[in-house]
């Protein structure tokens, strides 16, 4: 039986009042659940309450899903960064997509990810990384949303 590759992670560093945690996973649909679990586990270690953990887990799921489904990536990198005011979730892919956009999906069950991110977060967007078509899609939660970390 093939073993699931372990994600590469950093140590969850804290510098200048900012906590960071990043991990890399293969761009496979099975990585979405793993990304959600890694984010939740880190937020537990940081002392975040269940409301903010649930919100972050949902946002991580949506952003990682978009990177896996809508890009030609072989891997994705997810970073959580918490400072005094915000908790930022960023997912970097290897490119191949035109960039994220919200769309009217009507009655369809698929395609609502960015609508969910937009509803839950105080801000979100995408930035090109300067390496070909790779991009970082990010979302921020204010500490006042859910329970603060």
Short mmCIF file of N, CA, C and O in Angstrom, two decimals:
data_model
loop_
_atom_site.label_atom_id
_atom_site.label_comp_id
_atom_site.label_asym_id
_atom_site.label_seq_id
_atom_site.Cartn_x
_atom_site.Cartn_y
_atom_site.Cartn_z
N UNK A 1 0.84 -1.17 0.00
CA UNK A 1 0.00 0.00 0.00
C UNK A 1 0.90 1.24 0.00
O UNK A 1 1.84 1.33 0.77
N UNK A 2 0.58 2.20 -0.87
CA UNK A 2 1.37 3.43 -0.98
C UNK A 2 1.10 4.32 0.22
O UNK A 2 -0.03 4.45 0.68
N UNK A 3 2.14 4.91 0.72
CA UNK A 3 1.99 5.82 1.85
C UNK A 3 1.71 7.22 1.36
O UNK A 3 2.21 7.63 0.31
N UNK A 4 0.88 7.93 2.09
CA UNK A 4 0.58 9.32 1.78
C UNK A 4 1.80 10.16 2.13
O UNK A 4 2.37 10.02 3.22
N UNK A 5 2.24 11.03 1.21
CA UNK A 5 3.41 11.85 1.53
C UNK A 5 3.11 12.81 2.67
O UNK A 5 2.01 13.35 2.76
N UNK A 6 4.07 12.97 3.54
CA UNK A 6 3.91 13.91 4.64
C UNK A 6 4.09 15.33 4.13
O UNK A 6 4.94 15.58 3.29
N UNK A 7 3.30 16.27 4.63
CA UNK A 7 3.45 17.65 4.18
C UNK A 7 4.73 18.25 4.74
O UNK A 7 5.18 17.87 5.82
N UNK A 8 5.31 19.16 3.98
CA UNK A 8 6.44 19.93 4.50
C UNK A 8 5.86 21.11 5.26
O UNK A 8 5.00 21.81 4.76
N UNK A 9 6.33 21.32 6.48
CA UNK A 9 5.83 22.42 7.30
C UNK A 9 6.98 23.20 7.88
O UNK A 9 8.09 22.70 7.99
N UNK A 10 6.68 24.44 8.27
CA UNK A 10 7.67 25.19 9.03
C UNK A 10 7.35 24.98 10.50
O UNK A 10 6.44 24.25 10.85
N UNK A 11 8.09 25.61 11.37
CA UNK A 11 7.93 25.36 12.80
C UNK A 11 6.88 26.24 13.45
O UNK A 11 6.67 26.16 14.66
N UNK A 12 6.17 27.06 12.69
CA UNK A 12 5.19 27.95 13.30
C UNK A 12 5.87 29.07 14.04
O UNK A 12 5.67 29.25 15.23
N UNK A 13 6.68 29.83 13.37
CA UNK A 13 7.51 30.85 14.00
C UNK A 13 6.70 32.05 14.46
O UNK A 13 5.63 32.34 13.95
N UNK A 14 7.25 32.77 15.43
CA UNK A 14 6.66 34.01 15.91
C UNK A 14 7.77 35.05 15.99
O UNK A 14 8.74 34.88 16.70
N UNK A 15 7.61 36.12 15.20
CA UNK A 15 8.56 37.21 15.23
C UNK A 15 7.80 38.52 15.21
O UNK A 15 6.79 38.65 14.52
N UNK A 16 8.25 39.48 15.98
CA UNK A 16 7.64 40.82 16.02
C UNK A 16 6.13 40.77 16.22
O UNK A 16 5.38 41.50 15.58
N UNK A 17 5.65 39.89 17.08
CA UNK A 17 4.22 39.80 17.35
C UNK A 17 3.42 39.13 16.26
O UNK A 17 2.19 39.16 16.28
N UNK A 18 4.08 38.52 15.29
CA UNK A 18 3.41 37.84 14.19
C UNK A 18 3.70 36.35 14.28
O UNK A 18 4.85 35.94 14.40
N UNK A 19 2.64 35.55 14.23
CA UNK A 19 2.82 34.10 14.20
C UNK A 19 2.57 33.63 12.77
O UNK A 19 1.64 34.09 12.12
N UNK A 20 3.41 32.70 12.32
CA UNK A 20 3.29 32.16 10.97
C UNK A 20 3.38 30.64 11.02
O UNK A 20 4.14 30.09 11.81
N UNK A 21 2.65 30.04 10.11
CA UNK A 21 2.73 28.59 9.93
C UNK A 21 2.47 28.32 8.46
O UNK A 21 1.48 28.81 7.91
N UNK A 22 3.35 27.57 7.82
CA UNK A 22 3.19 27.26 6.41
C UNK A 22 3.40 25.77 6.18
O UNK A 22 4.18 25.13 6.90
N UNK A 23 2.70 25.24 5.19
CA UNK A 23 2.88 23.85 4.82
C UNK A 23 2.66 23.70 3.32
O UNK A 23 1.96 24.49 2.69
N UNK A 24 3.28 22.68 2.77
CA UNK A 24 3.21 22.38 1.34
C UNK A 24 2.60 20.99 1.16
O UNK A 24 2.98 20.05 1.88
N UNK A 25 1.69 20.88 0.21
CA UNK A 25 1.03 19.61 -0.07
C UNK A 25 0.96 19.39 -1.57
O UNK A 25 0.96 20.37 -2.33
N UNK A 26 0.85 18.13 -2.00
CA UNK A 26 0.63 17.90 -3.43
C UNK A 26 -0.73 18.46 -3.84
O UNK A 26 -1.67 18.48 -3.04
N UNK A 27 -0.83 18.92 -5.06
CA UNK A 27 -2.09 19.50 -5.56
C UNK A 27 -3.04 18.38 -5.98
O UNK A 27 -3.30 18.14 -7.15
N UNK A 28 -3.56 17.69 -4.97
CA UNK A 28 -4.49 16.58 -5.17
C UNK A 28 -5.74 16.86 -4.35
O UNK A 28 -5.67 17.50 -3.29
N UNK A 29 -6.87 16.33 -4.78
CA UNK A 29 -8.12 16.59 -4.05
C UNK A 29 -8.03 16.10 -2.61
O UNK A 29 -8.60 16.71 -1.71
N UNK A 30 -7.31 15.02 -2.35
CA UNK A 30 -7.15 14.52 -0.99
C UNK A 30 -6.39 15.48 -0.08
O UNK A 30 -6.47 15.38 1.14
N UNK A 31 -5.65 16.40 -0.67
CA UNK A 31 -4.88 17.36 0.13
C UNK A 31 -5.77 18.42 0.77
O UNK A 31 -5.34 19.07 1.72
N UNK A 32 -6.97 18.59 0.27
CA UNK A 32 -7.87 19.61 0.83
C UNK A 32 -8.19 19.29 2.29
O UNK A 32 -8.06 20.15 3.17
N UNK A 33 -8.57 18.07 2.56
CA UNK A 33 -8.87 17.67 3.94
C UNK A 33 -7.63 17.76 4.82
O UNK A 33 -7.70 18.18 5.98
N UNK A 34 -6.48 17.38 4.27
CA UNK A 34 -5.23 17.46 5.04
C UNK A 34 -4.88 18.90 5.36
O UNK A 34 -4.46 19.22 6.48
N UNK A 35 -5.08 19.81 4.42
CA UNK A 35 -4.81 21.23 4.65
C UNK A 35 -5.73 21.77 5.75
O UNK A 35 -5.29 22.51 6.64
N UNK A 36 -6.98 21.39 5.71
CA UNK A 36 -7.94 21.83 6.73
C UNK A 36 -7.50 21.35 8.11
O UNK A 36 -7.49 22.11 9.07
N UNK A 37 -7.10 20.08 8.20
CA UNK A 37 -6.66 19.53 9.50
C UNK A 37 -5.40 20.21 10.01
O UNK A 37 -5.30 20.53 11.20
N UNK A 38 -4.43 20.44 9.12
CA UNK A 38 -3.20 21.11 9.55
C UNK A 38 -3.49 22.52 10.06
O UNK A 38 -2.92 22.95 11.07
N UNK A 39 -4.37 23.24 9.39
CA UNK A 39 -4.73 24.59 9.83
C UNK A 39 -5.42 24.54 11.19
O UNK A 39 -5.09 25.31 12.10
N UNK A 40 -6.38 23.63 11.34
CA UNK A 40 -7.08 23.51 12.62
C UNK A 40 -6.14 23.15 13.76
O UNK A 40 -6.21 23.74 14.84
N UNK A 41 -5.25 22.21 13.52
CA UNK A 41 -4.30 21.80 14.56
C UNK A 41 -3.41 22.96 14.98
O UNK A 41 -3.13 23.15 16.17
N UNK A 42 -2.95 23.78 14.01
CA UNK A 42 -2.10 24.91 14.35
C UNK A 42 -2.87 25.94 15.17
O UNK A 42 -2.35 26.48 16.14
N UNK A 43 -4.12 26.21 14.79
CA UNK A 43 -4.91 27.20 15.52
C UNK A 43 -5.21 26.72 16.94
O UNK A 43 -5.28 27.54 17.86
N UNK A 44 -5.35 25.44 17.13
CA UNK A 44 -5.51 24.90 18.49
C UNK A 44 -4.24 25.19 19.29
O UNK A 44 -4.31 25.66 20.43
N UNK A 45 -3.07 24.93 18.69
CA UNK A 45 -1.81 25.21 19.38
C UNK A 45 -1.66 26.70 19.71
O UNK A 45 -1.07 27.07 20.72
N UNK A 46 -2.19 27.56 18.84
CA UNK A 46 -2.14 29.00 19.07
C UNK A 46 -3.19 29.48 20.07
O UNK A 46 -3.23 30.64 20.42
N UNK A 47 -4.07 28.59 20.51
CA UNK A 47 -5.09 28.96 21.49
C UNK A 47 -6.32 29.62 20.90
O UNK A 47 -7.07 30.27 21.62
N UNK A 48 -6.57 29.42 19.62
CA UNK A 48 -7.75 30.01 18.98
C UNK A 48 -8.99 29.19 19.34
O UNK A 48 -8.94 27.97 19.44
N UNK A 49 -10.10 29.89 19.47
CA UNK A 49 -11.36 29.25 19.81
C UNK A 49 -11.99 28.53 18.64
O UNK A 49 -11.58 28.68 17.49
N UNK A 50 -13.03 27.74 18.92
CA UNK A 50 -13.65 26.92 17.88
C UNK A 50 -14.30 27.72 16.75
O UNK A 50 -14.30 27.26 15.61
N UNK A 51 -14.85 28.89 17.03
CA UNK A 51 -15.50 29.66 15.97
C UNK A 51 -14.50 30.08 14.90
O UNK A 51 -14.75 29.91 13.70
N UNK A 52 -13.39 30.65 15.31
CA UNK A 52 -12.39 31.10 14.34
C UNK A 52 -11.75 29.90 13.65
O UNK A 52 -11.46 29.95 12.45
N UNK A 53 -11.56 28.80 14.38
CA UNK A 53 -11.00 27.59 13.75
C UNK A 53 -11.92 27.07 12.65
O UNK A 53 -11.45 26.70 11.58
N UNK A 54 -13.21 27.04 12.92
CA UNK A 54 -14.16 26.57 11.91
C UNK A 54 -14.16 27.47 10.68
O UNK A 54 -14.19 26.99 9.54
N UNK A 55 -14.10 28.77 10.90
CA UNK A 55 -14.09 29.72 9.78
C UNK A 55 -12.82 29.55 8.96
O UNK A 55 -12.87 29.48 7.73
N UNK A 56 -11.67 29.48 9.63
CA UNK A 56 -10.41 29.31 8.92
C UNK A 56 -10.39 27.99 8.17
O UNK A 56 -9.95 27.93 7.02
N UNK A 57 -10.88 26.92 8.77
CA UNK A 57 -10.91 25.62 8.11
C UNK A 57 -11.73 25.68 6.82
O UNK A 57 -11.32 25.13 5.78
N UNK A 58 -12.84 26.37 6.86
CA UNK A 58 -13.68 26.51 5.66
C UNK A 58 -12.97 27.32 4.58
O UNK A 58 -12.95 26.95 3.41
N UNK A 59 -12.35 28.42 4.97
CA UNK A 59 -11.64 29.26 4.00
C UNK A 59 -10.45 28.50 3.41
O UNK A 59 -10.24 28.53 2.19
N UNK A 60 -9.69 27.81 4.24
CA UNK A 60 -8.57 27.00 3.73
C UNK A 60 -9.09 25.97 2.74
O UNK A 60 -8.51 25.79 1.66
N UNK A 61 -10.18 25.30 3.07
CA UNK A 61 -10.76 24.30 2.17
C UNK A 61 -11.09 24.90 0.81
O UNK A 61 -10.78 24.32 -0.23
N UNK A 62 -11.73 26.05 0.82
CA UNK A 62 -12.14 26.69 -0.44
C UNK A 62 -10.93 27.14 -1.26
O UNK A 62 -10.89 26.92 -2.47
N UNK A 63 -9.94 27.76 -0.62
CA UNK A 63 -8.79 28.25 -1.36
C UNK A 63 -7.92 27.12 -1.89
O UNK A 63 -7.43 27.18 -3.03
N UNK A 64 -7.72 26.09 -1.09
CA UNK A 64 -6.92 24.95 -1.56
C UNK A 64 -7.67 24.20 -2.66
O UNK A 64 -7.08 23.81 -3.67
N UNK A 65 -8.97 24.04 -2.52
CA UNK A 65 -9.77 23.40 -3.57
C UNK A 65 -9.62 24.15 -4.88
O UNK A 65 -9.41 23.55 -5.94
N UNK A 66 -9.73 25.47 -4.84
CA UNK A 66 -9.57 26.26 -6.06
C UNK A 66 -8.20 26.05 -6.69
O UNK A 66 -8.08 25.92 -7.91
N UNK A 67 -7.16 26.02 -5.87
CA UNK A 67 -5.81 25.82 -6.40
C UNK A 67 -5.66 24.44 -7.03
O UNK A 67 -5.01 24.29 -8.07
N UNK A 68 -6.26 23.43 -6.42
CA UNK A 68 -6.16 22.06 -6.93
C UNK A 68 -6.98 21.89 -8.21
O UNK A 68 -6.51 21.31 -9.19
N UNK A 69 -8.18 22.43 -8.23
CA UNK A 69 -9.10 22.21 -9.34
C UNK A 69 -8.84 23.12 -10.53
O UNK A 69 -8.95 22.70 -11.68
N UNK A 70 -8.48 24.37 -10.26
CA UNK A 70 -8.44 25.36 -11.34
C UNK A 70 -7.04 25.76 -11.80
O UNK A 70 -6.91 26.72 -12.56
N UNK A 71 -6.00 25.08 -11.35
CA UNK A 71 -4.65 25.40 -11.81
C UNK A 71 -3.96 24.12 -12.26
O UNK A 71 -4.44 23.02 -12.02
N UNK A 72 -2.82 24.29 -12.88
CA UNK A 72 -2.02 23.16 -13.33
C UNK A 72 -0.89 22.86 -12.34
O UNK A 72 0.18 22.43 -12.73
N UNK A 73 -1.14 23.09 -11.09
CA UNK A 73 -0.12 22.95 -10.06
C UNK A 73 0.17 21.50 -9.72
O UNK A 73 -0.73 20.66 -9.72
N UNK A 74 1.41 21.25 -9.36
CA UNK A 74 1.79 19.96 -8.81
C UNK A 74 1.79 19.99 -7.29
O UNK A 74 1.75 18.96 -6.63
N UNK A 75 1.84 21.21 -6.74
CA UNK A 75 1.84 21.37 -5.29
C UNK A 75 1.22 22.72 -4.95
O UNK A 75 1.16 23.62 -5.78
N UNK A 76 0.78 22.84 -3.71
CA UNK A 76 0.26 24.10 -3.19
C UNK A 76 0.91 24.35 -1.85
O UNK A 76 1.29 23.43 -1.13
N UNK A 77 1.07 25.63 -1.53
CA UNK A 77 1.63 26.03 -0.25
C UNK A 77 0.59 26.89 0.44
O UNK A 77 0.05 27.82 -0.15
N UNK A 78 0.31 26.56 1.68
CA UNK A 78 -0.66 27.33 2.47
C UNK A 78 0.08 27.95 3.65
O UNK A 78 0.89 27.29 4.29
N UNK A 79 -0.21 29.22 3.90
CA UNK A 79 0.39 29.91 5.04
C UNK A 79 -0.69 30.57 5.87
O UNK A 79 -1.59 31.22 5.33
N UNK A 80 -0.59 30.41 7.18
CA UNK A 80 -1.42 31.14 8.14
C UNK A 80 -0.51 32.17 8.79
O UNK A 80 0.60 31.85 9.19
N UNK A 81 -0.99 33.39 8.87
CA UNK A 81 -0.21 34.45 9.53
C UNK A 81 -1.16 35.24 10.41
O UNK A 81 -2.16 35.77 9.95
N UNK A 82 -0.80 35.31 11.69
CA UNK A 82 -1.64 36.00 12.66
C UNK A 82 -0.85 37.13 13.28
O UNK A 82 0.28 36.95 13.73
N UNK A 83 -1.43 38.34 13.24
CA UNK A 83 -0.84 39.47 13.94
C UNK A 83 -1.88 40.05 14.89
O UNK A 83 -2.91 39.41 15.14
N UNK A 84 -1.66 41.24 15.40
CA UNK A 84 -2.59 41.82 16.38
C UNK A 84 -3.99 42.01 15.84
O UNK A 84 -4.96 41.90 16.56
N UNK A 85 -4.11 42.33 14.55
CA UNK A 85 -5.40 42.70 13.99
C UNK A 85 -6.07 41.65 13.12
O UNK A 85 -7.29 41.61 13.02
N UNK A 86 -5.28 40.83 12.44
CA UNK A 86 -5.87 39.92 11.45
C UNK A 86 -5.24 38.54 11.49
O UNK A 86 -4.13 38.34 11.97
N UNK A 87 -5.98 37.61 10.94
CA UNK A 87 -5.48 36.28 10.66
C UNK A 87 -5.59 36.14 9.14
O UNK A 87 -6.67 36.29 8.58
N UNK A 88 -4.45 35.93 8.49
CA UNK A 88 -4.40 35.87 7.02
C UNK A 88 -4.12 34.44 6.58
O UNK A 88 -3.24 33.77 7.12
N UNK A 89 -4.87 34.00 5.59
CA UNK A 89 -4.70 32.69 4.98
C UNK A 89 -4.25 32.94 3.55
O UNK A 89 -4.91 33.70 2.83
N UNK A 90 -3.15 32.35 3.14
CA UNK A 90 -2.66 32.53 1.78
C UNK A 90 -2.35 31.16 1.18
O UNK A 90 -1.73 30.33 1.84
N UNK A 91 -2.78 30.95 -0.06
CA UNK A 91 -2.51 29.70 -0.76
C UNK A 91 -1.79 30.04 -2.06
O UNK A 91 -2.32 30.78 -2.88
N UNK A 92 -0.59 29.50 -2.20
CA UNK A 92 0.20 29.73 -3.41
C UNK A 92 0.13 28.49 -4.29
O UNK A 92 0.32 27.37 -3.83
N UNK A 93 -0.17 28.73 -5.57
CA UNK A 93 -0.19 27.64 -6.53
C UNK A 93 0.94 27.86 -7.54
O UNK A 93 1.66 28.84 -7.46
N UNK A 94 1.06 26.94 -8.47
CA UNK A 94 2.10 27.04 -9.48
C UNK A 94 1.59 27.62 -10.79
O UNK A 94 2.31 27.65 -11.78
N UNK A 95 0.34 28.07 -10.80
CA UNK A 95 -0.19 28.76 -11.96
C UNK A 95 -0.96 27.91 -12.92
O UNK A 95 -1.24 26.74 -12.69
N UNK A 96 -1.33 28.57 -14.00
CA UNK A 96 -2.10 27.90 -15.04
C UNK A 96 -3.54 28.35 -15.08
O UNK A 96 -4.31 27.92 -15.91
N UNK A 97 -3.92 29.26 -14.21
CA UNK A 97 -5.29 29.76 -14.19
C UNK A 97 -5.26 31.27 -14.44
O UNK A 97 -4.26 31.94 -14.22
N UNK A 98 -6.38 31.78 -14.89
CA UNK A 98 -6.50 33.21 -15.18
C UNK A 98 -6.59 34.04 -13.92
O UNK A 98 -6.48 35.24 -13.96
N UNK A 99 -6.78 33.44 -12.81
CA UNK A 99 -6.95 34.16 -11.55
C UNK A 99 -8.34 33.92 -11.01
O UNK A 99 -9.27 33.63 -11.76
N UNK A 100 -8.50 34.03 -9.71
CA UNK A 100 -9.80 33.73 -9.12
C UNK A 100 -10.82 34.82 -9.45
O UNK A 100 -10.49 35.99 -9.58
N UNK A 101 -12.06 34.39 -9.60
CA UNK A 101 -13.14 35.35 -9.81
C UNK A 101 -14.43 34.74 -9.28
O UNK A 101 -14.66 33.54 -9.39
N UNK A 102 -15.24 35.60 -8.71
CA UNK A 102 -16.54 35.15 -8.25
C UNK A 102 -17.46 35.07 -9.46
O UNK A 102 -17.33 35.83 -10.41
N UNK A 103 -18.38 34.13 -9.39
CA UNK A 103 -19.32 34.00 -10.49
C UNK A 103 -20.70 33.66 -9.94
O UNK A 103 -20.83 33.15 -8.83
N UNK A 104 -21.69 33.98 -10.74
CA UNK A 104 -23.06 33.63 -10.38
C UNK A 104 -23.27 32.18 -10.75
O UNK A 104 -23.24 31.82 -11.93
N UNK A 105 -23.44 31.33 -9.76
CA UNK A 105 -23.57 29.90 -10.03
C UNK A 105 -25.01 29.42 -9.97
O UNK A 105 -25.26 28.24 -10.11
N UNK A 106 -25.96 30.33 -9.75
CA UNK A 106 -27.37 29.95 -9.75
C UNK A 106 -27.65 28.83 -8.77
O UNK A 106 -27.28 28.90 -7.61
N UNK A 107 -28.25 27.78 -9.27
CA UNK A 107 -28.62 26.63 -8.44
C UNK A 107 -27.52 25.57 -8.36
O UNK A 107 -27.69 24.58 -7.66
N UNK A 108 -26.43 25.78 -9.08
CA UNK A 108 -25.36 24.79 -9.06
C UNK A 108 -24.72 24.70 -7.69
O UNK A 108 -24.60 25.70 -6.99
N UNK A 109 -24.30 23.50 -7.31
CA UNK A 109 -23.62 23.32 -6.03
C UNK A 109 -22.15 23.71 -6.13
O UNK A 109 -21.55 24.11 -5.15
N UNK A 110 -21.57 23.59 -7.31
CA UNK A 110 -20.16 23.93 -7.50
C UNK A 110 -20.02 25.41 -7.81
O UNK A 110 -20.94 26.05 -8.30
N UNK A 111 -18.84 25.96 -7.53
CA UNK A 111 -18.56 27.33 -7.92
C UNK A 111 -18.88 28.39 -6.88
O UNK A 111 -18.82 29.58 -7.17
N UNK A 112 -19.19 27.98 -5.67
CA UNK A 112 -19.56 28.94 -4.63
C UNK A 112 -18.42 29.28 -3.68
O UNK A 112 -18.60 30.05 -2.76
N UNK A 113 -17.26 28.72 -3.91
CA UNK A 113 -16.15 28.88 -2.97
C UNK A 113 -15.78 30.31 -2.67
O UNK A 113 -15.66 30.71 -1.52
N UNK A 114 -15.59 31.12 -3.70
CA UNK A 114 -15.19 32.51 -3.46
C UNK A 114 -16.34 33.34 -2.91
O UNK A 114 -16.10 34.33 -2.20
N UNK A 115 -17.58 32.96 -3.18
CA UNK A 115 -18.71 33.63 -2.54
C UNK A 115 -18.68 33.40 -1.04
O UNK A 115 -18.94 34.31 -0.25
N UNK A 116 -18.33 32.18 -0.65
CA UNK A 116 -18.22 31.84 0.77
C UNK A 116 -17.06 32.62 1.40
O UNK A 116 -17.20 33.22 2.47
N UNK A 117 -15.91 32.63 0.73
CA UNK A 117 -14.75 33.36 1.23
C UNK A 117 -15.09 34.84 1.38
O UNK A 117 -14.78 35.47 2.41
N UNK A 118 -15.74 35.41 0.39
CA UNK A 118 -16.12 36.82 0.43
C UNK A 118 -17.06 37.13 1.59
O UNK A 118 -16.94 38.16 2.25
N UNK A 119 -17.98 36.20 1.88
CA UNK A 119 -18.93 36.41 2.97
C UNK A 119 -18.29 36.29 4.35
O UNK A 119 -18.69 36.98 5.29
N UNK A 120 -17.28 35.45 4.47
CA UNK A 120 -16.67 35.18 5.78
C UNK A 120 -15.51 36.11 6.12
O UNK A 120 -15.20 36.29 7.30
N UNK A 121 -14.87 36.66 5.13
CA UNK A 121 -13.62 37.39 5.34
C UNK A 121 -13.80 38.89 5.19
O UNK A 121 -14.70 39.35 4.49
N UNK A 122 -12.92 39.64 5.84
CA UNK A 122 -12.96 41.09 5.72
C UNK A 122 -12.33 41.56 4.42
O UNK A 122 -12.65 42.65 3.94
N UNK A 123 -11.44 40.76 3.85
CA UNK A 123 -10.81 41.08 2.57
C UNK A 123 -10.26 39.81 1.96
O UNK A 123 -9.95 38.85 2.68
N UNK A 124 -10.16 39.78 0.64
CA UNK A 124 -9.50 38.68 -0.05
C UNK A 124 -9.03 39.19 -1.41
O UNK A 124 -9.49 40.22 -1.89
N UNK A 125 -8.09 38.48 -2.00
CA UNK A 125 -7.59 38.88 -3.30
C UNK A 125 -6.57 37.88 -3.81
O UNK A 125 -6.37 36.82 -3.23
N UNK A 126 -5.92 38.27 -4.91
CA UNK A 126 -4.91 37.41 -5.52
C UNK A 126 -3.77 38.28 -6.02
O UNK A 126 -3.99 39.40 -6.50
N UNK A 127 -2.57 37.77 -5.91
CA UNK A 127 -1.38 38.45 -6.37
C UNK A 127 -0.52 37.47 -7.16
O UNK A 127 -0.37 36.32 -6.75
N UNK A 128 0.03 37.93 -8.26
CA UNK A 128 1.00 37.12 -9.01
C UNK A 128 2.29 37.11 -8.22
O UNK A 128 2.65 38.10 -7.59
N UNK A 129 3.02 36.01 -8.28
CA UNK A 129 4.25 35.90 -7.50
C UNK A 129 5.47 36.37 -8.25
O UNK A 129 6.53 36.51 -7.65
N UNK A 130 5.37 36.57 -9.53
CA UNK A 130 6.53 36.95 -10.33
C UNK A 130 7.24 35.75 -10.92
O UNK A 130 8.21 35.89 -11.64
N UNK A 131 6.75 34.56 -10.64
CA UNK A 131 7.33 33.33 -11.18
C UNK A 131 6.34 32.73 -12.17
O UNK A 131 5.53 31.89 -11.81
N UNK A 132 6.38 33.17 -13.41
CA UNK A 132 5.47 32.65 -14.43
C UNK A 132 4.03 33.01 -14.11
O UNK A 132 3.71 34.15 -13.82
N UNK A 133 3.17 32.00 -14.10
CA UNK A 133 1.75 32.23 -13.83
C UNK A 133 1.35 31.89 -12.40
O UNK A 133 0.17 31.87 -12.07
N UNK A 134 2.32 31.63 -11.56
CA UNK A 134 2.03 31.30 -10.16
C UNK A 134 1.35 32.49 -9.48
O UNK A 134 1.60 33.64 -9.81
N UNK A 135 0.48 32.17 -8.54
CA UNK A 135 -0.23 33.22 -7.83
C UNK A 135 -0.47 32.83 -6.38
O UNK A 135 -0.39 31.67 -6.02
N UNK A 136 -0.75 33.85 -5.59
CA UNK A 136 -1.12 33.65 -4.19
C UNK A 136 -2.53 34.21 -4.04
O UNK A 136 -2.78 35.37 -4.36
N UNK A 137 -3.43 33.38 -3.58
CA UNK A 137 -4.78 33.82 -3.27
C UNK A 137 -4.85 33.89 -1.75
O UNK A 137 -4.49 32.94 -1.06
N UNK A 138 -5.30 35.03 -1.24
CA UNK A 138 -5.27 35.27 0.20
C UNK A 138 -6.64 35.75 0.69
O UNK A 138 -7.44 36.27 -0.09
N UNK A 139 -6.85 35.55 1.97
CA UNK A 139 -8.06 36.04 2.63
C UNK A 139 -7.70 36.41 4.05
O UNK A 139 -6.82 35.81 4.66
N UNK A 140 -8.37 37.44 4.57
CA UNK A 140 -8.08 37.92 5.92
C UNK A 140 -9.35 37.95 6.75
O UNK A 140 -10.41 38.33 6.28
N UNK A 141 -9.17 37.57 8.02
CA UNK A 141 -10.22 37.64 9.02
C UNK A 141 -9.80 38.63 10.08
O UNK A 141 -8.66 38.57 10.56
N UNK A 142 -10.67 39.52 10.44
CA UNK A 142 -10.39 40.43 11.56
C UNK A 142 -10.48 39.65 12.85
O UNK A 142 -11.25 38.68 12.95
N UNK A 143 -9.74 40.05 13.86
CA UNK A 143 -9.80 39.34 15.13
C UNK A 143 -11.17 39.43 15.77
O UNK A 143 -11.52 38.59 16.58
N UNK A 144 -11.94 40.42 15.44
CA UNK A 144 -13.27 40.55 16.00
C UNK A 144 -14.26 39.52 15.48
O UNK A 144 -15.34 39.37 15.99
N UNK A 145 -13.86 38.76 14.44
CA UNK A 145 -14.75 37.74 13.88
C UNK A 145 -14.49 36.43 14.61
O UNK A 145 -13.37 35.97 14.68
N UNK A 146 -15.50 35.83 15.13
CA UNK A 146 -15.30 34.59 15.88
C UNK A 146 -14.55 34.91 17.16
O UNK A 146 -14.61 36.02 17.67
N UNK A 147 -13.86 33.95 17.69
CA UNK A 147 -13.10 34.15 18.89
C UNK A 147 -11.68 34.51 18.53
O UNK A 147 -11.07 33.88 17.69
N UNK A 148 -11.11 35.55 19.14
CA UNK A 148 -9.73 35.92 18.81
C UNK A 148 -8.74 34.86 19.22
O UNK A 148 -9.00 34.10 20.16
N UNK A 149 -7.65 34.83 18.53
CA UNK A 149 -6.57 33.90 18.90
C UNK A 149 -5.80 34.49 20.06
O UNK A 149 -5.79 35.66 20.28
#
